[in-house]
Coordinates of C-alpha atoms and ligand atoms in Angstrom, one line a residue:
M1 CA 7.4 9.1 -41.1
L2 CA 6.7 8.9 -37.5
W3 CA 10.1 10.0 -36.3
M4 CA 9.9 13.1 -38.5
L5 CA 6.6 14.0 -37.0
R6 CA 7.9 13.5 -33.6
G7 CA 10.9 15.6 -34.3
L8 CA 8.7 18.4 -35.6
F9 CA 6.5 18.1 -32.6
Y10 CA 9.6 18.3 -30.3
L11 CA 10.8 21.5 -32.0
I12 CA 7.4 23.2 -31.7
W13 CA 7.2 22.1 -28.1
A14 CA 10.8 23.0 -27.2
A15 CA 10.1 26.6 -28.4
G16 CA 7.6 26.8 -25.6
A17 CA 9.9 25.6 -22.9
M18 CA 10.5 28.0 -20.0
A19 CA 13.4 28.5 -17.7
G20 CA 12.7 27.5 -14.1
T21 CA 14.5 28.0 -10.9
F22 CA 15.2 25.9 -7.8
A23 CA 16.0 28.0 -4.8
F24 CA 17.5 26.5 -1.6
E25 CA 19.3 28.6 1.0
N26 CA 21.6 30.9 -0.9
R27 CA 21.7 28.6 -3.9
K28 CA 19.7 29.1 -7.0
A29 CA 19.9 26.6 -9.8
A30 CA 18.4 26.9 -13.3
V31 CA 16.0 24.1 -14.0
P32 CA 14.7 23.4 -17.5
T33 CA 10.9 23.1 -17.4
L34 CA 8.3 22.2 -19.9
E35 CA 4.6 22.6 -20.2
R36 CA 2.1 19.9 -21.2
A37 CA -1.6 20.2 -21.1
G38 CA -1.3 23.4 -19.0
M39 CA 0.9 21.8 -16.4
V40 CA 4.5 22.7 -15.6
Y41 CA 7.1 20.0 -15.3
F42 CA 10.6 20.5 -13.9
Q43 CA 13.7 18.5 -14.9
L44 CA 14.5 16.3 -11.9
D45 CA 18.3 15.9 -12.0
P46 CA 19.3 19.6 -11.5
V47 CA 17.1 19.8 -8.5
L48 CA 18.5 16.6 -7.0
Q49 CA 22.1 17.9 -7.7
T50 CA 21.4 21.1 -5.7
L51 CA 20.3 19.0 -2.8
N52 CA 23.3 16.6 -3.1
L53 CA 20.9 13.7 -3.9
L54 CA 21.5 11.0 -6.5
R55 CA 19.0 9.2 -8.7
E56 CA 19.9 5.6 -9.1
P57 CA 18.2 2.6 -10.8
Y58 CA 15.7 0.8 -8.5
R59 CA 16.5 -2.9 -8.4
A60 CA 16.3 -4.4 -11.8
G61 CA 13.2 -2.6 -13.0
K62 CA 12.6 0.5 -15.0
G63 CA 12.2 2.6 -11.8
F64 CA 14.6 4.9 -10.0
Q65 CA 15.3 5.5 -6.3
V66 CA 16.5 8.5 -4.4
V67 CA 17.8 7.8 -0.9
H68 CA 18.1 10.5 1.8
Q69 CA 19.3 9.4 5.2
D70 CA 17.1 6.4 6.1
R71 CA 14.3 7.3 3.7
L72 CA 13.7 5.8 0.3
L73 CA 11.8 7.4 -2.6
V74 CA 11.0 5.2 -5.6
L75 CA 9.6 6.6 -8.9
G76 CA 9.1 5.3 -12.4
E77 CA 9.4 6.9 -15.9
D78 CA 5.8 6.3 -16.8
S79 CA 4.1 6.1 -13.4
P80 CA 1.9 8.7 -11.7
F81 CA 2.8 6.9 -8.5
V82 CA 5.8 7.2 -6.3
I83 CA 6.6 5.2 -3.2
L84 CA 8.0 7.0 -0.2
D85 CA 9.1 4.7 2.6
G86 CA 6.7 2.0 1.4
E87 CA 3.8 4.4 1.1
I88 CA 2.2 4.9 -2.3
Q89 CA 1.5 8.5 -3.4
Q90 CA -0.2 9.6 -6.5
M91 CA 1.0 12.7 -8.4
E92 CA -1.2 14.8 -10.7
A93 CA 0.4 13.2 -13.8
P94 CA 3.2 10.7 -14.7
P95 CA 6.7 12.1 -15.5
V96 CA 7.6 13.1 -19.0
V97 CA 10.8 11.9 -20.7
E98 CA 12.1 14.4 -23.3
G99 CA 15.6 14.4 -24.9
G100 CA 16.6 11.6 -22.5
Q101 CA 15.8 13.8 -19.5
L102 CA 13.2 13.1 -16.8
F103 CA 10.7 15.9 -16.0
M104 CA 8.5 15.6 -13.0
P105 CA 5.2 17.4 -12.4
A106 CA 5.4 20.3 -9.8
G107 CA 3.4 18.2 -7.3
F108 CA 6.3 15.8 -7.1
F109 CA 8.6 18.5 -5.7
T110 CA 6.0 20.1 -3.3
G111 CA 4.9 16.7 -2.1
P112 CA 7.0 13.6 -2.0
L113 CA 10.4 15.2 -2.5
A114 CA 9.8 17.8 0.2
R115 CA 8.9 15.0 2.6
L116 CA 12.0 13.1 1.6
V117 CA 14.2 16.0 2.7
D118 CA 12.0 17.0 5.6
G119 CA 11.4 20.4 4.2
Q120 CA 8.7 22.4 2.5
I121 CA 8.9 23.2 -1.2
R122 CA 6.7 26.0 -2.6
L123 CA 5.9 26.7 -6.2
T124 CA 5.6 30.2 -7.5
G125 CA 5.3 30.6 -11.2
T126 CA 8.3 28.5 -12.5
T127 CA 10.3 28.8 -9.2
L128 CA 10.5 26.0 -6.7
A129 CA 11.7 27.2 -3.4
L130 CA 12.8 24.8 -0.6
T131 CA 12.2 26.4 2.8
D132 CA 14.3 25.4 5.7
L133 CA 12.4 23.4 8.3
K134 CA 13.0 26.3 10.8
L135 CA 10.6 28.4 8.8
A136 CA 8.1 25.7 8.1
E137 CA 4.7 25.7 9.7
P138 CA 4.5 23.9 13.1
P139 CA 2.9 20.5 12.9
T140 CA -0.7 20.7 14.1
L141 CA -2.2 17.5 15.5
S142 CA -5.9 17.6 15.0
A143 CA -6.9 14.2 16.5
V144 CA -5.7 11.1 18.1
E145 CA -7.7 7.9 17.5
V146 CA -7.1 4.6 19.1
H147 CA -8.9 1.4 17.9
Y148 CA -8.5 -2.1 19.2
L149 CA -8.9 -4.4 16.3
G150 CA -8.7 -7.8 18.0
G151 CA -5.0 -8.8 18.6
F152 CA -3.6 -5.3 17.9
T153 CA -4.3 -1.7 18.5
K154 CA -4.2 0.9 15.7
A155 CA -3.3 4.3 17.0
V156 CA -3.7 7.1 14.4
L157 CA -2.3 10.6 14.8
V158 CA -4.1 13.0 12.4
F159 CA -2.3 16.1 11.3
K160 CA -3.3 19.3 9.4
Q161 CA -0.2 19.0 7.2
D162 CA 2.5 16.6 6.1
V163 CA 5.2 16.4 8.8
A164 CA 8.5 14.7 9.2
F165 CA 8.8 12.4 12.2
T166 CA 10.9 9.7 13.8
V167 CA 9.7 6.9 16.1
K168 CA 11.5 5.5 19.1
E169 CA 10.4 2.6 21.2
G170 CA 10.9 2.3 24.9
S171 CA 9.8 -0.7 27.0
R172 CA 6.3 0.7 27.7
Q173 CA 6.4 3.8 25.6
V174 CA 6.4 4.9 22.0
L175 CA 7.9 8.3 21.4
I176 CA 7.2 10.1 18.1
Q177 CA 9.5 13.0 17.6
F178 CA 9.1 16.1 15.3
P179 CA 11.5 18.7 14.2
K180 CA 9.3 21.5 15.7
P181 CA 6.9 21.8 18.7
V182 CA 3.6 20.2 17.9
R183 CA 0.4 22.2 18.2
Y184 CA -2.4 20.4 19.9
A185 CA -5.6 22.0 21.3
G186 CA -6.8 18.9 23.2
R187 CA -6.0 17.6 26.6
P188 CA -3.8 14.6 27.5
L189 CA -5.7 11.5 26.6
Q190 CA -6.5 8.3 28.5
F191 CA -7.7 5.3 26.6
D192 CA -9.9 2.4 27.4
D193 CA -7.8 0.1 25.3
P194 CA -6.2 -3.2 26.1
L195 CA -2.8 -2.0 24.8
V196 CA -2.6 1.8 24.8
E197 CA -2.9 3.6 28.1
S198 CA -2.4 7.3 27.3
C199 CA -1.2 9.9 24.9
L200 CA 0.7 13.1 25.9
V201 CA 1.7 15.9 23.5
K202 CA 4.6 17.9 24.8
D203 CA 6.9 20.2 22.9
K204 CA 8.4 18.3 19.9
Q205 CA 7.1 15.0 21.1
V206 CA 4.0 12.8 21.2
L207 CA 4.3 10.1 23.8
L208 CA 2.2 7.0 23.8
T209 CA 2.3 5.0 27.1
L210 CA 1.4 1.3 26.7
K211 CA -0.2 -1.0 29.2
Q212 CA 2.4 -3.7 28.9
E213 CA 6.0 -4.4 27.9
N214 CA 6.9 -6.7 25.2
T215 CA 4.9 -5.3 22.3
S216 CA 5.7 -5.1 18.6
L217 CA 5.3 -1.9 16.7
S218 CA 4.8 -1.2 13.0
T219 CA 4.6 2.4 11.8
Y220 CA 3.6 4.0 8.6
S221 CA 2.0 7.2 7.3
L222 CA -1.0 8.0 5.1
S223 CA -1.9 11.1 3.1
N224 CA -5.0 13.3 2.8
P225 CA -5.2 14.1 5.7
F226 CA -1.7 13.2 6.8
R227 CA -1.8 10.5 9.4
I228 CA 0.8 8.6 11.4
V229 CA -0.4 5.1 11.9
L230 CA 1.0 2.9 14.7
D231 CA 0.0 -0.7 14.8
I232 CA 0.8 -2.0 18.3
A233 CA 0.6 -5.8 18.9
R234 CA 1.5 -8.1 21.8
G235 CA 4.7 -9.9 21.2
R236 CA 8.4 -9.3 20.9
T237 CA 9.6 -5.9 20.1
R238 CA 10.5 -5.2 16.6
S239 CA 11.9 -2.0 15.1
S240 CA 9.6 -0.4 12.6
R241 CA 12.2 1.1 10.5
G242 CA 15.8 0.4 9.5
A243 CA 17.3 -2.7 8.1
E244 CA 17.1 -5.8 10.2
S245 CA 19.5 -8.3 8.7
A246 CA 18.2 -11.4 10.6
P247 CA 16.0 -13.4 8.2
P248 CA 12.4 -13.8 9.3
S249 CA 11.7 -16.9 11.3
R250 CA 8.0 -17.3 10.5
F251 CA 6.0 -17.4 7.4
L252 CA 3.4 -14.6 7.6
V253 CA 0.2 -14.6 5.6
I254 CA -1.8 -11.4 5.3
L255 CA -5.5 -12.2 4.9
D256 CA -7.5 -9.4 3.5
P257 CA -11.3 -9.7 4.0
G258 CA -12.8 -7.5 1.3
H259 CA -15.0 -4.5 2.0
G260 CA -16.2 -3.6 5.5
G261 CA -18.1 -0.8 7.3
E262 CA -20.3 1.2 4.9
D263 CA -18.7 -0.6 2.0
L264 CA -21.0 -3.7 1.9
G265 CA -19.6 -5.3 -1.2
A266 CA -21.9 -7.7 -3.1
K267 CA -25.3 -8.4 -1.7
G268 CA -27.3 -11.6 -2.0
R269 CA -31.1 -11.9 -2.6
T270 CA -31.8 -12.8 0.9
G271 CA -29.6 -10.0 2.2
A272 CA -26.3 -11.9 2.7
L273 CA -23.4 -9.5 2.7
E274 CA -20.0 -10.0 1.1
K275 CA -18.2 -8.0 3.8
E276 CA -19.6 -10.4 6.5
I277 CA -18.8 -13.6 4.7
T278 CA -15.3 -12.6 3.7
L279 CA -14.5 -11.7 7.4
A280 CA -16.1 -14.9 8.7
I281 CA -13.9 -17.0 6.4
A282 CA -10.7 -15.1 7.2
L283 CA -11.4 -15.5 10.9
R284 CA -11.7 -19.2 10.3
M285 CA -8.5 -19.4 8.3
A286 CA -6.2 -17.8 10.9
P287 CA -6.4 -20.6 13.6
L288 CA -6.2 -23.3 10.9
L289 CA -3.0 -21.7 9.6
A290 CA -1.6 -21.3 13.1
K291 CA -2.0 -25.1 13.6
S292 CA 0.3 -25.6 10.6
G293 CA 2.8 -23.2 12.0
V294 CA 1.9 -20.3 9.7
E295 CA 1.1 -16.9 11.2
A296 CA -1.8 -14.9 9.8
L297 CA -2.7 -11.3 10.2
L298 CA -6.0 -9.8 9.0
T299 CA -6.2 -6.3 7.4
R300 CA -9.5 -6.0 9.4
T301 CA -10.9 -8.1 12.2
A302 CA -14.2 -6.3 12.6
D303 CA -16.8 -4.6 10.5
T304 CA -14.7 -1.6 9.8
A305 CA -13.9 0.4 6.7
V306 CA -10.3 0.0 5.6
G307 CA -9.0 1.8 2.5
L308 CA -7.2 -0.2 -0.2
D309 CA -4.0 1.7 0.2
E310 CA -4.2 1.1 3.9
R311 CA -4.7 -2.7 3.4
A312 CA -1.6 -2.8 1.2
G313 CA 0.4 -0.6 3.6
F314 CA -0.5 -2.9 6.5
A315 CA 0.7 -5.9 4.5
N316 CA 4.0 -4.2 3.5
N317 CA 4.8 -2.9 6.9
R318 CA 4.1 -6.2 8.5
K319 CA 6.5 -7.7 6.0
G320 CA 4.1 -10.5 5.0
N321 CA 5.3 -13.4 2.9
L322 CA 2.0 -13.9 1.1
F323 CA -1.2 -11.8 0.6
L324 CA -4.7 -13.1 0.0
S325 CA -7.6 -10.9 -0.6
L326 CA -11.0 -12.5 -0.1
H327 CA -14.1 -11.5 -2.1
L328 CA -17.4 -12.7 -3.3
N329 CA -18.6 -12.4 -6.9
A330 CA -21.7 -10.8 -8.4
H331 CA -23.2 -11.4 -11.8
K332 CA -26.3 -10.3 -13.7
L333 CA -26.9 -13.9 -14.6
N334 CA -27.9 -15.6 -11.4
H335 CA -26.7 -19.0 -12.5
A336 CA -23.1 -17.9 -12.6
R337 CA -21.3 -20.1 -10.1
G338 CA -17.9 -21.2 -8.7
S339 CA -14.7 -19.4 -7.8
E340 CA -12.3 -17.1 -9.7
T341 CA -8.8 -16.3 -8.7
F342 CA -6.8 -13.3 -9.9
F343 CA -3.3 -12.0 -9.7
M344 CA -1.9 -8.7 -10.9
S345 CA -0.3 -8.3 -14.3
L346 CA 0.9 -5.4 -16.4
D347 CA -0.8 -6.9 -19.4
A348 CA -4.0 -7.5 -17.6
G349 CA -7.3 -6.8 -19.4
T350 CA -10.1 -5.4 -17.3
E351 CA -13.0 -7.1 -19.1
T352 CA -12.9 -10.4 -17.2
A353 CA -12.5 -8.8 -13.8
P354 CA -15.5 -8.4 -11.6
A355 CA -16.4 -4.7 -11.7
E356 CA -16.3 -4.1 -8.0
E357 CA -16.5 -0.4 -7.3
G358 CA -13.2 1.1 -6.2
Q359 CA -11.4 -2.2 -6.5
L360 CA -9.9 -1.9 -10.0
L361 CA -7.1 0.4 -11.1
T362 CA -9.3 2.2 -13.6
G363 CA -7.9 5.6 -14.3
N364 CA -7.7 7.2 -17.7
S365 CA -4.4 5.6 -18.7
P366 CA -2.8 2.2 -18.7
L367 CA 0.3 3.9 -17.4
E368 CA -1.2 3.4 -13.9
F369 CA -0.2 -0.2 -14.2
I370 CA 3.4 0.9 -14.0
L371 CA 2.9 0.9 -10.3
W372 CA 2.7 -2.9 -10.6
D373 CA 5.9 -2.8 -12.5
L374 CA 7.6 -1.0 -9.7
A375 CA 6.2 -2.9 -6.7
Q376 CA 5.3 -6.3 -8.1
T377 CA 7.4 -7.5 -11.0
E378 CA 9.6 -9.7 -8.9
Y379 CA 6.6 -11.5 -7.5
L380 CA 4.8 -12.2 -10.7
K381 CA 5.7 -15.9 -11.0
D382 CA 5.0 -16.6 -7.4
S383 CA 1.7 -14.7 -7.5
A384 CA 0.6 -16.7 -10.5
R385 CA 1.7 -19.9 -8.8
F386 CA -0.2 -19.1 -5.6
A387 CA -3.3 -18.0 -7.6
E388 CA -3.2 -21.4 -9.4
R389 CA -3.1 -23.3 -6.1
V390 CA -6.0 -21.3 -4.8
Q391 CA -8.0 -21.9 -7.9
E392 CA -7.3 -25.7 -7.9
E393 CA -8.4 -26.0 -4.3
M394 CA -11.6 -24.0 -4.9
D395 CA -12.4 -26.0 -8.0
R396 CA -12.0 -29.2 -6.1
L397 CA -14.3 -27.9 -3.4
Y398 CA -17.0 -27.0 -6.0
G399 CA -16.4 -30.2 -7.9
M400 CA -15.6 -28.2 -11.0
E401 CA -13.3 -28.7 -14.0
K402 CA -9.9 -27.2 -13.5
R403 CA -10.1 -23.6 -14.6
G404 CA -7.2 -21.2 -15.2
V405 CA -6.4 -18.2 -13.1
K406 CA -7.0 -14.7 -14.4
Q407 CA -5.1 -11.5 -14.4
A408 CA -6.6 -8.2 -13.5
P409 CA -5.5 -4.8 -12.2
F410 CA -6.9 -5.0 -8.7
K411 CA -5.8 -2.0 -6.8
V412 CA -5.2 -3.7 -3.5
L413 CA -2.9 -6.2 -5.2
A414 CA -1.0 -3.5 -7.0
G415 CA 0.3 -1.9 -3.8
V416 CA 1.5 -5.1 -2.2
T417 CA 5.2 -6.0 -2.2
M418 CA 4.9 -9.8 -1.8
P419 CA 3.3 -12.6 -3.8
A420 CA -0.5 -11.8 -3.8
A421 CA -3.8 -13.1 -5.2
L422 CA -7.4 -12.2 -5.0
V423 CA -10.1 -14.9 -4.8
E424 CA -13.7 -14.4 -5.6
I425 CA -15.0 -17.3 -3.5
G426 CA -18.4 -17.7 -5.0
F427 CA -21.3 -15.9 -6.5
L428 CA -23.5 -14.2 -4.0
T429 CA -26.0 -13.5 -6.8
N430 CA -26.6 -17.2 -7.3
P431 CA -29.4 -18.1 -4.8
E432 CA -28.0 -21.6 -4.3
E433 CA -24.5 -20.4 -3.6
E434 CA -25.8 -17.6 -1.4
K435 CA -27.5 -20.2 0.8
R436 CA -24.3 -22.3 1.1
L437 CA -22.0 -19.3 1.6
V438 CA -23.9 -18.0 4.7
G439 CA -23.6 -21.5 6.3
E440 CA -20.9 -22.3 8.8
V441 CA -20.2 -25.7 7.2
F442 CA -19.3 -24.3 3.8
Q443 CA -17.4 -21.4 5.3
E444 CA -15.2 -23.9 7.2
Q445 CA -14.7 -25.9 4.0
V446 CA -13.7 -22.8 2.1
A447 CA -11.3 -21.8 4.9
Q448 CA -9.8 -25.3 4.8
A449 CA -9.4 -25.2 1.0
L450 CA -7.7 -21.8 1.1
V451 CA -5.4 -22.9 3.9
R452 CA -4.4 -26.0 1.8
A453 CA -3.5 -23.6 -1.1
V454 CA -1.3 -21.5 1.2
L455 CA 0.4 -24.6 2.6
R456 CA 1.0 -26.0 -0.8
F457 CA 2.5 -22.7 -2.0
K458 CA 4.7 -22.5 1.0
E459 CA 5.9 -26.0 0.5
E460 CA 6.6 -25.4 -3.2
I461 CA 8.7 -22.3 -2.8
G462 CA 10.8 -24.1 -0.1
E463 CA 13.0 -21.8 2.0
R464 CA 13.1 -19.1 -0.6
W465 CA 10.6 -16.9 1.5
R466 CA 13.2 -16.5 4.2
T467 CA 15.4 -14.4 2.0
A468 CA 12.8 -12.6 0.0
A469 CA 13.4 -8.9 -0.3
H470 CA 11.0 -6.5 1.1
Ligands
ZN1 ZN1 -15.5 -7.7 -3.2

């Protein structure tokens, strides 16, 4: 019966379909559209054909990729997320598949696709028009921020609109180039920063002058508002984009101390704060790992607010081999104790996960988990294995029975393209645990236990991490 109903529904719905248009230079292509819940969707393939672009399967999963020059756009049939050059963007709705054809919401074309082709796409009624860059608005730089985060400097260029850019590295300079002259009302900037000396905006370029040679650079962009983020660290120069074929020579762990800044996380009875303890433990882990030949980078090294997407973006751009997010638990029952370790799973239920605000992929639809499908499927087994090692070491520390790891849709894990786990180190709502967790002795013990888990995982996967895809 169901197929009949679906067929009937399709007929009714198809009768309401409208003809759309995609306009580009002198070309105009008819694009079938459809309307769902008051929103217009455009069939993807005719638009791509007009632009001489191709939709191909993405790796082995259900996703697709569209490549333009050195840029990569990944999308999924059921996912409201797309990934452009490693950056996750959310559309107003997931795509719709009808009659074997893929229809994308209008925001896909005006947002990610426009950025892929370095143009502007405007929607008028059922017409999408791609404007040549020459006619597009000039990029307007509204602020330049430079923050030293202990070991590296984060320089952020904030723009009024999305802009295309390329980055070139000189020996003591970083040159960010734009297709049009950049508008900037401010003066040339000098910084009191260990790594960045000055910033000069001139014509189609923004030039950052560094205080020393031999730095490494990692570049990515963020939306709302559009920001170009440059992480500049001491060390050998490494290109931020483009395929480097040489296998990585070091195992890199990204440690993610939960919360920070105004986001305090859980709070103990005597005022202990999750954001402070997670950072203290991560800061203890880094030198312990270094002693074992494992490099560690922290998503924050101070009491600063860092968004979840930004944490994942940092990990992906740094090409980490392993990601560990550190948190503390809270529970209504103050006798709840011990550790819990989570990894991401498509089938994850949310009922067992600690309800930390903003941490879970909640949303209205389980379709959001498809993001995990796109970014994380190939790491599922390794993430589960790593979570198990973490849980074993933590149970040993607490003198508890071996407990299994859990699966939950944590947002910060969903965006990470490497094996990843999240550990709730202990319960800050348990007065006894709170007392221990604020103490240096226990923090050091936790750091040692987590480092053991990392080293065991590294040992078990052997040399496989050298060739892992990113
Ligand atoms: Zn937390």
